[in-house]
mmCIF file of C-alpha atoms in Angstrom:
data_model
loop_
_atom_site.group_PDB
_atom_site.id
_atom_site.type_symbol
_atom_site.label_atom_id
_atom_site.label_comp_id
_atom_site.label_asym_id
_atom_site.label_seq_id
_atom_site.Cartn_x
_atom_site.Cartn_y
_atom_site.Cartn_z
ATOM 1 C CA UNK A 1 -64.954 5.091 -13.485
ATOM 2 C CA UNK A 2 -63.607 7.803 -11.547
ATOM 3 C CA UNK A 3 -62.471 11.517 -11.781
ATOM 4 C CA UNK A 4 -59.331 10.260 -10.381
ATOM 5 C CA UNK A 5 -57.661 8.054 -12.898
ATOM 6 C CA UNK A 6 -58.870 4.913 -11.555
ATOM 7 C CA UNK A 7 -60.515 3.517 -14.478
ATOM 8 C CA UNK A 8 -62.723 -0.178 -14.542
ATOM 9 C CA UNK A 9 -62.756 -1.322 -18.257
ATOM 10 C CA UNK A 10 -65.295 -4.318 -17.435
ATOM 11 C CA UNK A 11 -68.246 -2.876 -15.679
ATOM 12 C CA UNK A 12 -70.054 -6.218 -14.533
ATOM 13 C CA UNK A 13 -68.106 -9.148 -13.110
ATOM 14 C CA UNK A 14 -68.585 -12.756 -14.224
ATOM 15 C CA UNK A 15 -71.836 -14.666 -13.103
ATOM 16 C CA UNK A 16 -71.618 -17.255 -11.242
ATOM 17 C CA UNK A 17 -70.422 -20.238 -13.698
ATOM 18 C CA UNK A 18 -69.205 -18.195 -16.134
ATOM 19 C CA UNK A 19 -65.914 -16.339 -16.818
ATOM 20 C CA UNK A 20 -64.985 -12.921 -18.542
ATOM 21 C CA UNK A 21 -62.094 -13.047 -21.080
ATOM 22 C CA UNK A 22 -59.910 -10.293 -19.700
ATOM 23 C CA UNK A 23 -56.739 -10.649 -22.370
ATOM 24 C CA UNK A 24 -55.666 -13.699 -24.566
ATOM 25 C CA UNK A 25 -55.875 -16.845 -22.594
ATOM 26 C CA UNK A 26 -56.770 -14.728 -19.095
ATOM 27 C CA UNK A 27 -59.913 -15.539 -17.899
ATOM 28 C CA UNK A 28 -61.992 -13.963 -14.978
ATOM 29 C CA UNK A 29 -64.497 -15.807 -12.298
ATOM 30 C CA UNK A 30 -65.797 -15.165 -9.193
ATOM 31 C CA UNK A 31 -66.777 -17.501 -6.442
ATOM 32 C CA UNK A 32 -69.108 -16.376 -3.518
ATOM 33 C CA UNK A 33 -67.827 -16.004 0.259
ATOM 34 C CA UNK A 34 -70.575 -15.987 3.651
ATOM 35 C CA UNK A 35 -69.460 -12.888 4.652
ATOM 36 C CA UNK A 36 -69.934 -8.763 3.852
ATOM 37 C CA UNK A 37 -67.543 -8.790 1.092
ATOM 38 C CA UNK A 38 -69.346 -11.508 -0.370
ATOM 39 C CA UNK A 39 -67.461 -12.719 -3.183
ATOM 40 C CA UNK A 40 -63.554 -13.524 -4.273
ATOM 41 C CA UNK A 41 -62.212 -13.663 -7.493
ATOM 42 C CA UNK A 42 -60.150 -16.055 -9.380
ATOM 43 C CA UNK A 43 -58.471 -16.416 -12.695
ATOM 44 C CA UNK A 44 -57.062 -18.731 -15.554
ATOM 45 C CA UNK A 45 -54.383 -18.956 -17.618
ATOM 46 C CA UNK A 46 -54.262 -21.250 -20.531
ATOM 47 C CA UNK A 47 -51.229 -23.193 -20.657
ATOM 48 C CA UNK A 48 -52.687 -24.912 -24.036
ATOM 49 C CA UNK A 49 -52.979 -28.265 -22.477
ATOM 50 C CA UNK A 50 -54.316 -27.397 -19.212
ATOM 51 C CA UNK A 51 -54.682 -23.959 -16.989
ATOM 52 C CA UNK A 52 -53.045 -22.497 -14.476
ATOM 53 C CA UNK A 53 -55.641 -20.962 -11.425
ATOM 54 C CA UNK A 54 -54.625 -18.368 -9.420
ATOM 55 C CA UNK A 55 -56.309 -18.775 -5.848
ATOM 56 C CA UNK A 56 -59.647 -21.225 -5.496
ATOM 57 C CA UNK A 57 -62.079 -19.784 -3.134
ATOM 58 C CA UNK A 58 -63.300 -21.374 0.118
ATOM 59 C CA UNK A 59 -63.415 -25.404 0.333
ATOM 60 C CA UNK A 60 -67.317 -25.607 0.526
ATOM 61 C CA UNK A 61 -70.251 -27.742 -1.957
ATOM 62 C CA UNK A 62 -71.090 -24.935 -3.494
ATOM 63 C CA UNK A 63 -67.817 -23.434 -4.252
ATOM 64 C CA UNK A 64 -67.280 -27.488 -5.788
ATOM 65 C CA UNK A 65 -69.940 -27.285 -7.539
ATOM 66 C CA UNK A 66 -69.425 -23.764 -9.201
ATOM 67 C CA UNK A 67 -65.771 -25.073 -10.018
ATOM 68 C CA UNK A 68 -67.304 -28.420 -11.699
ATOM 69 C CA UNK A 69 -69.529 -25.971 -14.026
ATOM 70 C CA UNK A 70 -66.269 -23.789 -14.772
ATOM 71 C CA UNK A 71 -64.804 -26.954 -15.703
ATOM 72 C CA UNK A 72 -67.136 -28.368 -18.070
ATOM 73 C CA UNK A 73 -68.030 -24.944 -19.257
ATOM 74 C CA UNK A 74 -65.259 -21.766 -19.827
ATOM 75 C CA UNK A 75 -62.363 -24.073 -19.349
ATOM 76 C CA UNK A 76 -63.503 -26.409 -21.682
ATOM 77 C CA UNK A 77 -62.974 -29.912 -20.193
ATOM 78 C CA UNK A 78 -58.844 -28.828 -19.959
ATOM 79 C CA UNK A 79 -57.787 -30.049 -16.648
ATOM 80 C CA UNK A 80 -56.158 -27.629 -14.177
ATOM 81 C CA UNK A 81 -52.687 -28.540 -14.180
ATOM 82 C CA UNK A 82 -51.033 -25.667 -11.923
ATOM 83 C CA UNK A 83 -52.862 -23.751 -8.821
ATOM 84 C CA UNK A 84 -51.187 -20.696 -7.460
ATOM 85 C CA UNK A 85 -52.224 -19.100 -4.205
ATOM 86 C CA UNK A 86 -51.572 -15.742 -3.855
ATOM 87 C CA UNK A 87 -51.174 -16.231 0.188
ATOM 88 C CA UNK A 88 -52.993 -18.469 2.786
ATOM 89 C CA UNK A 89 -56.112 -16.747 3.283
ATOM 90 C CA UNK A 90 -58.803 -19.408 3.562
ATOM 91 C CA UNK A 91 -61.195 -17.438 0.505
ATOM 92 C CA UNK A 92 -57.547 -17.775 -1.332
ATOM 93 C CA UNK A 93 -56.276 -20.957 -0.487
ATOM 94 C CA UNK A 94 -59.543 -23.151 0.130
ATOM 95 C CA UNK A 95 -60.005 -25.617 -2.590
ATOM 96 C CA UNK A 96 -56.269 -25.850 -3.476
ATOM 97 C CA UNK A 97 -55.672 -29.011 -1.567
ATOM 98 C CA UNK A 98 -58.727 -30.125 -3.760
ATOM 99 C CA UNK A 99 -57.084 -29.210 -6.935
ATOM 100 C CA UNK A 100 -54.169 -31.274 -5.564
ATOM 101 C CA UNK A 101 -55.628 -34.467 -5.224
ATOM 102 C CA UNK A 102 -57.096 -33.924 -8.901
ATOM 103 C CA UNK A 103 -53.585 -33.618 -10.315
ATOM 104 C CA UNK A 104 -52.623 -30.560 -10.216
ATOM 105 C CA UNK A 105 -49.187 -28.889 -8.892
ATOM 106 C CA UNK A 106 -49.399 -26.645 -6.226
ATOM 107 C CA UNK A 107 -47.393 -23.311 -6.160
ATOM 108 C CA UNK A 108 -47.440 -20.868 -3.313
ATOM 109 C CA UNK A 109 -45.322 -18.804 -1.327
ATOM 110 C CA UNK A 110 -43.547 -20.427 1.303
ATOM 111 C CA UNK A 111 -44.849 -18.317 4.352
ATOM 112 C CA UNK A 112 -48.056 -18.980 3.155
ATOM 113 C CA UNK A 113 -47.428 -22.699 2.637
ATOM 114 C CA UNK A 114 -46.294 -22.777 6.266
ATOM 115 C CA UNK A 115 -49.262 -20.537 7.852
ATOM 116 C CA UNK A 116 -51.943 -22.559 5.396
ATOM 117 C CA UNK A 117 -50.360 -25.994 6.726
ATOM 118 C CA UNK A 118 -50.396 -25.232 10.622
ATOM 119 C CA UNK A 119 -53.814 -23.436 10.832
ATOM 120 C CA UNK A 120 -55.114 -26.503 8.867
ATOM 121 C CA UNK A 121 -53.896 -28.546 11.511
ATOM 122 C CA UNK A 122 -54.797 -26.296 14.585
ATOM 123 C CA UNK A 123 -58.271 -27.251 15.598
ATOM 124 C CA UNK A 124 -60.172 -25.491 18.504
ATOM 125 C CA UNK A 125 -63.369 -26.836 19.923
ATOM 126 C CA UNK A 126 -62.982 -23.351 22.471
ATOM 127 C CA UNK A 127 -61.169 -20.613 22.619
ATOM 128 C CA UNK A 128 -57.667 -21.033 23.952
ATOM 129 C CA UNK A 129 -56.697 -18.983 27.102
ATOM 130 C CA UNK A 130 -54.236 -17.115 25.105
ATOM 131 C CA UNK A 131 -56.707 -15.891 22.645
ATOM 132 C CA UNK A 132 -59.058 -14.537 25.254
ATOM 133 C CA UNK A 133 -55.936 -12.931 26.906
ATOM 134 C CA UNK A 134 -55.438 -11.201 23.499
ATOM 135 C CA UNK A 135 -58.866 -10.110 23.302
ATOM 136 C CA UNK A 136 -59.052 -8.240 26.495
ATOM 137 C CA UNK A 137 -56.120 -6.781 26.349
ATOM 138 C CA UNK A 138 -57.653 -5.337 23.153
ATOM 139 C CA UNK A 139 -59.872 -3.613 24.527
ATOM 140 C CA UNK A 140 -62.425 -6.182 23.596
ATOM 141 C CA UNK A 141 -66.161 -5.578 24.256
ATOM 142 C CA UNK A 142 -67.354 -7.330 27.469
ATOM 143 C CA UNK A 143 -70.074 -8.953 25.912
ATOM 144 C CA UNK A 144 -68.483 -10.144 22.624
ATOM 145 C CA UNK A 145 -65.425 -11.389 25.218
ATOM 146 C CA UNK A 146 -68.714 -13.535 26.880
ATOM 147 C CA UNK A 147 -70.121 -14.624 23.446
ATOM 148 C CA UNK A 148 -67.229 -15.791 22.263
ATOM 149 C CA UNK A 149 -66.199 -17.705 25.180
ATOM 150 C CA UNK A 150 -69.572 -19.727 25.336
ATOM 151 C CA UNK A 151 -69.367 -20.505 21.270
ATOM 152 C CA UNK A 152 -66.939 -22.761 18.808
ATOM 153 C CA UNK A 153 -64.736 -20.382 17.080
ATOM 154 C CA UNK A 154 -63.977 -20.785 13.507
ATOM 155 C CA UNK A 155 -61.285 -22.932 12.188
ATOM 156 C CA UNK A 156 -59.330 -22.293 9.178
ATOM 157 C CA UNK A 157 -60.057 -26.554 8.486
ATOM 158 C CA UNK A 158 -63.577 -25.387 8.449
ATOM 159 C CA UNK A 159 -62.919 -23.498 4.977
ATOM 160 C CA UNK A 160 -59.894 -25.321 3.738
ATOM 161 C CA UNK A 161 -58.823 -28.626 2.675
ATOM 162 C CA UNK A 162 -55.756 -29.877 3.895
ATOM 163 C CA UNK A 163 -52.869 -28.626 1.569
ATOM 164 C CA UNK A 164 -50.251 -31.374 0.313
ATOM 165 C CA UNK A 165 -46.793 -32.182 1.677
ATOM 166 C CA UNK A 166 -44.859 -31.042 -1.419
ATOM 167 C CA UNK A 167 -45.212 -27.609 -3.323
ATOM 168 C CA UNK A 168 -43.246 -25.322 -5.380
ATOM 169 C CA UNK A 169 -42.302 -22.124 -4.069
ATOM 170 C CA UNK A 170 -42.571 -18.576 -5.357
ATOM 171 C CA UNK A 171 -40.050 -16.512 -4.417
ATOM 172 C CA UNK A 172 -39.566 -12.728 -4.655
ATOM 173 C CA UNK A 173 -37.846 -11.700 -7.947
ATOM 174 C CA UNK A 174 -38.414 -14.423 -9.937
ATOM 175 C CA UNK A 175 -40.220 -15.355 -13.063
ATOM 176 C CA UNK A 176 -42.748 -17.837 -13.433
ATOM 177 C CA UNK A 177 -44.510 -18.423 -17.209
ATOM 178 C CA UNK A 178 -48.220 -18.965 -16.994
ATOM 179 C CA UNK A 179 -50.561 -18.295 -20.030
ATOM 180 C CA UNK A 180 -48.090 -17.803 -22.456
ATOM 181 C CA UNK A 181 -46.833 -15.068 -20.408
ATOM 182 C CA UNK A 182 -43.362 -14.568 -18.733
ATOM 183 C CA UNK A 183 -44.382 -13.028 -15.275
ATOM 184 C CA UNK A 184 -42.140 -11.415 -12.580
ATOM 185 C CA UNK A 185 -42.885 -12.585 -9.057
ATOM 186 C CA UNK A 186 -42.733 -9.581 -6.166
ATOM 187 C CA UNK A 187 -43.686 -9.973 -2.894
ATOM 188 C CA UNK A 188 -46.595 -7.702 -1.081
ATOM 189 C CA UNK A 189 -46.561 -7.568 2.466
ATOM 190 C CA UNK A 190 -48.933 -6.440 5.315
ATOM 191 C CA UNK A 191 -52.304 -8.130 4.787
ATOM 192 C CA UNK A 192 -50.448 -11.051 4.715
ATOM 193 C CA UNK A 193 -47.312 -12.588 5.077
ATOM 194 C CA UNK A 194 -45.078 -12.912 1.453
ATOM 195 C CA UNK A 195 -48.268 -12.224 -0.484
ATOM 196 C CA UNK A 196 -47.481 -13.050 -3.568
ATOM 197 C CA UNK A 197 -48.388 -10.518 -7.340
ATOM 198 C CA UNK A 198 -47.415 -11.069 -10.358
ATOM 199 C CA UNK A 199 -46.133 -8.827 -13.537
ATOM 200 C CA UNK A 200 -46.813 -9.787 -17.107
ATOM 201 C CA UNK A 201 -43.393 -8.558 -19.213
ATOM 202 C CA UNK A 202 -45.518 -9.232 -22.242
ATOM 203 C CA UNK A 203 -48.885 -7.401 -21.791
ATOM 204 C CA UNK A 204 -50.313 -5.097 -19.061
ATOM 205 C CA UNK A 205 -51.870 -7.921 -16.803
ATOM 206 C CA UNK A 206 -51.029 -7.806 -13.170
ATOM 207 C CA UNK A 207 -52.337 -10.059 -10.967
ATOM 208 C CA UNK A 208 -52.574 -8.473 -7.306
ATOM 209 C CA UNK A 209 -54.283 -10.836 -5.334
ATOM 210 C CA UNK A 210 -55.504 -8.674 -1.960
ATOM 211 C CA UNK A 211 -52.258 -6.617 -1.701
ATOM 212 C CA UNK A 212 -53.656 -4.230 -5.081
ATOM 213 C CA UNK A 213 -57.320 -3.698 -4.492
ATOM 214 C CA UNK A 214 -59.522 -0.994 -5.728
ATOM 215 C CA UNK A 215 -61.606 0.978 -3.835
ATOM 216 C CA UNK A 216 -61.250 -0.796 -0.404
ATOM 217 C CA UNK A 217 -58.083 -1.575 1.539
ATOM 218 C CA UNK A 218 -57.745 -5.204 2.547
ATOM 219 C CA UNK A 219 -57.487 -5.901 6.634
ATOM 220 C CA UNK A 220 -54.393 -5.126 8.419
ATOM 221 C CA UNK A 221 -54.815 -7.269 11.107
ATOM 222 C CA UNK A 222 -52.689 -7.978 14.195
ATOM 223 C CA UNK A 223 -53.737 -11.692 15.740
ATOM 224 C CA UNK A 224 -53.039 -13.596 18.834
ATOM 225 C CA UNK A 225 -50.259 -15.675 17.337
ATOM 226 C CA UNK A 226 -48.121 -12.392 17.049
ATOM 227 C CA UNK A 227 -49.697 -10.034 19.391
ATOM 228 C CA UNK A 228 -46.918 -7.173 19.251
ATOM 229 C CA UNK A 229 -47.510 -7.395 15.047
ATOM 230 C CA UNK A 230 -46.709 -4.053 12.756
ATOM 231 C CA UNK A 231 -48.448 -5.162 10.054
ATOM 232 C CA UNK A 232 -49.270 -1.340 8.999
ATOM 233 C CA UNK A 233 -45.663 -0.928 8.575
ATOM 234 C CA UNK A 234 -45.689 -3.727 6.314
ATOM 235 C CA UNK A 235 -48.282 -2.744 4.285
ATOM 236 C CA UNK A 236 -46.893 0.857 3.685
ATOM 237 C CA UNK A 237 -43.470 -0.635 3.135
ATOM 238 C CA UNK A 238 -44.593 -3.021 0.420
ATOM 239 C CA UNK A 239 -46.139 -0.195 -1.236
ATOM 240 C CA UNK A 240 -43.235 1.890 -1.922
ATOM 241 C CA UNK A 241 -41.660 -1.210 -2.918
ATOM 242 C CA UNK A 242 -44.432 -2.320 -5.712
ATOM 243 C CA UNK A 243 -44.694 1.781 -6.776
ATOM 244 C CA UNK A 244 -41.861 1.753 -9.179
ATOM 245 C CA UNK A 245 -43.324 -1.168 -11.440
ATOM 246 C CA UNK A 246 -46.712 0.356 -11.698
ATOM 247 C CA UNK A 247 -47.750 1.696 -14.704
ATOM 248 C CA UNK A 248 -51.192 3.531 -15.628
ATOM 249 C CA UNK A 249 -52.271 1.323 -18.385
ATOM 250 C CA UNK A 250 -51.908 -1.667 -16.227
ATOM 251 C CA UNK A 251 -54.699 -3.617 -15.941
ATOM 252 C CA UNK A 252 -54.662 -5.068 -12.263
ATOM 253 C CA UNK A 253 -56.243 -8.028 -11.325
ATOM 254 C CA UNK A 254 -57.265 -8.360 -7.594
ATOM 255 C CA UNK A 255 -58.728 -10.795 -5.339
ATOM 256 C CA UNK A 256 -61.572 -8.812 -4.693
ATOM 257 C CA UNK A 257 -63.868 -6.009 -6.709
ATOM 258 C CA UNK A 258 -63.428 -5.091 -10.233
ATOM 259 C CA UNK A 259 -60.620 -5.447 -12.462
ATOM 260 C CA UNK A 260 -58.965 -1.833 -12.671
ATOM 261 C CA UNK A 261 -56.292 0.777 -14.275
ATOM 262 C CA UNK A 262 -54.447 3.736 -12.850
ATOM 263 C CA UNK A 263 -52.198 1.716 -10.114
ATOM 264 C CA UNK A 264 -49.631 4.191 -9.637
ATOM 265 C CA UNK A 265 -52.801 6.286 -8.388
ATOM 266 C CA UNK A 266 -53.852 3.787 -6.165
ATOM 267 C CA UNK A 267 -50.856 2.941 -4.708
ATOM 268 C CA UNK A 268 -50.767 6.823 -3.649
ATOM 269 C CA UNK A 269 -54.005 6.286 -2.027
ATOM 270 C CA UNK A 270 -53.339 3.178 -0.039
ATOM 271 C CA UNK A 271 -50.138 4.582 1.216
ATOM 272 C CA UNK A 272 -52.139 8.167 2.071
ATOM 273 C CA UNK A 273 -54.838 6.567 3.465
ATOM 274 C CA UNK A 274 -53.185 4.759 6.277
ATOM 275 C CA UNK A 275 -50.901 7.949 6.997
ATOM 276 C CA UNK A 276 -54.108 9.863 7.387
ATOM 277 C CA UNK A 277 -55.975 7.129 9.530
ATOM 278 C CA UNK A 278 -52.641 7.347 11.781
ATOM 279 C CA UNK A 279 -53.214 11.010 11.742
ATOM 280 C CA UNK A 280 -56.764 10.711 13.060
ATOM 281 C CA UNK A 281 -55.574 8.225 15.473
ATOM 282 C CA UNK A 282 -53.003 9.982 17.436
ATOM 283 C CA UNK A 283 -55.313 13.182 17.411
ATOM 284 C CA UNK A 284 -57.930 10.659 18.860
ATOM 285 C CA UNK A 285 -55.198 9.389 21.787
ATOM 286 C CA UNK A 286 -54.555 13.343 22.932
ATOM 287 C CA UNK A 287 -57.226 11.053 25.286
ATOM 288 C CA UNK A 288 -56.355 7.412 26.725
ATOM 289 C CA UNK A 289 -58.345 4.681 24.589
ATOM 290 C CA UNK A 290 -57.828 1.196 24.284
ATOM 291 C CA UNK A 291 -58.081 -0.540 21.062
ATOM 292 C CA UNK A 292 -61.273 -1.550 21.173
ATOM 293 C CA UNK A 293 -62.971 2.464 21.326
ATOM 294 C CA UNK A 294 -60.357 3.498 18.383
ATOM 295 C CA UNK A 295 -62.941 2.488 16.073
ATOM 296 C CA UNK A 296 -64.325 6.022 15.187
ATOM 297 C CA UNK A 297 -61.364 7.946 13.998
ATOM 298 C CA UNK A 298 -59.953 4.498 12.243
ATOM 299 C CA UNK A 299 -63.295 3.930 10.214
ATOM 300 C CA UNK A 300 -65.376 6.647 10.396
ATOM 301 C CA UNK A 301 -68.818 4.593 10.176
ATOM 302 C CA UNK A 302 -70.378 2.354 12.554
ATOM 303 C CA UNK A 303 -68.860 -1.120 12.970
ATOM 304 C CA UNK A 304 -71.415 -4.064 12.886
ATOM 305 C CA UNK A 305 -71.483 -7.209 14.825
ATOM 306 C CA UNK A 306 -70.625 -8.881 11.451
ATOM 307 C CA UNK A 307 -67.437 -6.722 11.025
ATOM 308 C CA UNK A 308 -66.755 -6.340 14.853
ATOM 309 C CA UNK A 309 -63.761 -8.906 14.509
ATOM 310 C CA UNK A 310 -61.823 -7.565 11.295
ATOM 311 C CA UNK A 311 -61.829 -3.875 13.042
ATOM 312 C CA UNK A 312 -60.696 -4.960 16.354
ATOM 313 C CA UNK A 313 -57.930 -6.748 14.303
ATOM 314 C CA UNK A 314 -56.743 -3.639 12.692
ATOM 315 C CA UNK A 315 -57.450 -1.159 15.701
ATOM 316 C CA UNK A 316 -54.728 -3.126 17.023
ATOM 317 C CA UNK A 317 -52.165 -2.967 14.043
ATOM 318 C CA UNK A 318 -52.543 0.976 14.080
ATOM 319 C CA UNK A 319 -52.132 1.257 18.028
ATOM 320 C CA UNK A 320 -48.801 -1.452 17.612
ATOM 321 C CA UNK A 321 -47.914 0.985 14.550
ATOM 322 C CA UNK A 322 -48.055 4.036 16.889
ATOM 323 C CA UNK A 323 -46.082 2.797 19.978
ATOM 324 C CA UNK A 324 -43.513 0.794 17.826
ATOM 325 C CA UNK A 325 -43.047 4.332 16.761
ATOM 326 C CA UNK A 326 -42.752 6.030 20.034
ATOM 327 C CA UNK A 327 -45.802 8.541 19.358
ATOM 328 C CA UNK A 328 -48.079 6.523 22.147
ATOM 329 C CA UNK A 329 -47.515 4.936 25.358
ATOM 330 C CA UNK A 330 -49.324 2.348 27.004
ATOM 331 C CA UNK A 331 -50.463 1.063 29.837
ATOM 332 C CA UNK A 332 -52.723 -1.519 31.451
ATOM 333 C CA UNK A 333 -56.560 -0.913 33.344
ATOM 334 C CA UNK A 334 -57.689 -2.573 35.908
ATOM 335 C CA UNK A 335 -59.872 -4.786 33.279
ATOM 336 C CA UNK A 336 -56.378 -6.138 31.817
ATOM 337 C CA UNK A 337 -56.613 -4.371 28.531
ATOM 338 C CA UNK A 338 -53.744 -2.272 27.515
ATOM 339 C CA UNK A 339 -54.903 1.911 27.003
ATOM 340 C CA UNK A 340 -52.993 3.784 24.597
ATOM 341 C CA UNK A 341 -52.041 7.330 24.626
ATOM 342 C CA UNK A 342 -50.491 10.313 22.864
ATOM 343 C CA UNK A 343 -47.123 11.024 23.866
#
């Protein structure tokens, strides 16, 4: 709980192999991810016959074997008859393409159909040239640049299983009835692309994937694939967008920490919090930087070796935000990488 509104009605999440009853036929689980923000969390809706699943985790043995003992266990031998995937995030999207070939239907939106499909099928044994051009250009670290150049990088097939030909796409504005609920689709925007939530017209359940997060705002990352990226933008568009449906007693369910209340509240501080990291930033540029030393004023902690990649990511998206905007200029140093500056 905080003194802000922000409220957390179940204090512990799920253990592994169990799930938390959140509402009528809404359950919670939680799979684990390799990483600093170690886990993801999933849900189920009981359909009566079967359950919908919204997102799956990554494809790995354990994450199978967690699912099996859901299976048996909470679900209750009922076969999962409908996975959704919020967007194409591998800790998202994973095991979906596993669910598939067990019978289920697969519904997604289509951006994240297409981006889950071609990173599935783009394999690198090395980085390419253009990713390394990207890199330095950020501002990159010389000696990451050299580690990264002598190792395999990862693969989104490393995480994911293949995803099927057909699907059934989610589209902004409609309705889709899971769990003996009638929920409104909308469309997030910014961590990913067409990120799907979803709006219960019968209850308070909201289901907000990594676009309506508690406590910590999901990466806004800019990537080599779309180098000259706003995704900030995005992001602080799609929150002005969602504000008007939000309601206090709301009970939101994201892809990532505890379930919470008080969304209006946090949509105020994900919007704020970006405007005041922008803030920092441009006070930051009065000096030339590249990306890759805009790290302070963005984060204000130190940046690991473990989170080195997800910051340079989103150094990136604020400096594109800023000179989309015409409040920096740029230029590139002698090492290639482009140095940003207050104009």
């Amino acid at each position: 709980m905080t003194a802000h509104g922000i409220r957390y009605p179940f204090a512990d999440p799920p253990a592994e192999g169990e799930a938390t009853v959140l509402a009528d036929g809404a359950l919670w689980m939680r799979l684990p991810l390799p990483m600093a923000l170690d886990h993801v969390n999933v849900y189920a809706l009981d359909d009566g016959d079967g359950w919908t699943i919204i997102d799956t985790g990554f494809a790995s043995k354990r994450s199978r074997a967690i699912w099996n003992a859901l299976l048996d266990g909470p679900l209750a031998g009922k076969p999962v008859q409908r996975v959704i995937v919020t967007h194409h995030h591998p800790d998202h999207v994973g095991l979906a393409g596993w669910f598939i070939t067990n019978g289920a239907q697969l519904h997604m939106p289509r951006t994240g159909w297409l981006m889950a499909r071609m990173l599935t099928l783009d394999v690198q044994p090395t980085y390419p040239p253009e990713t390394m051009a990207f890199y330095r250009r950020a501002g990159m670290d010389s000696t990451v640049v050299k580690s990264r150049q002598a190792e395999r990088p990862f693969n989104f097939a490393d995480c994911v299983v293949p995803l099927p030909l057909g699907y059934t796409r989610l589209v902004d504005g409609g309705t889709i009835t899971m769990g003996g609920r009638v929920w409104d689709v909308r469309m997030g925007n910014g961590h990913a692309p067409e990120h799907a939530t979803f709006w219960s017209r019968d209850d308070n359940l909201v289901i907000g994937g990594d676009q309506l997060l508690p406590s910590i705002s999901p990466n806004l990352g800019v990537y080599p694939t779309e180098p000259e990226a706003d995704p900030v933008a995005d992001w602080l568009a799609a929150c002005e967008t969602l504000r008007p449906f939000a309601r206090n007693d709301q009970l939101v369910l994201g892809g990532h920490k505890l379930p919470f209340t008080g969304l209006p509240l946090r949509l105020t501080q994900m919007i704020e919090n970006h405007h005041s990291a922008l803030a920092r930033l441009i006070a930051f540029l009065a000096t030339p930087h590249t990306a890759g030393q805009c790290f302070p004023p963005l984060f204000k902690r130190s940046i690991g070796p473990g989170e080195y990649g997800l910051a340079l990511v989103e150094a990136v998206a604020h400096v594109n935000h800023l000179y989309q905007a015409g409040q920096v200029s740029r230029h590139l140093n002698d090492d290639g990488a482009w140095v940003y500056q207050a104009t």
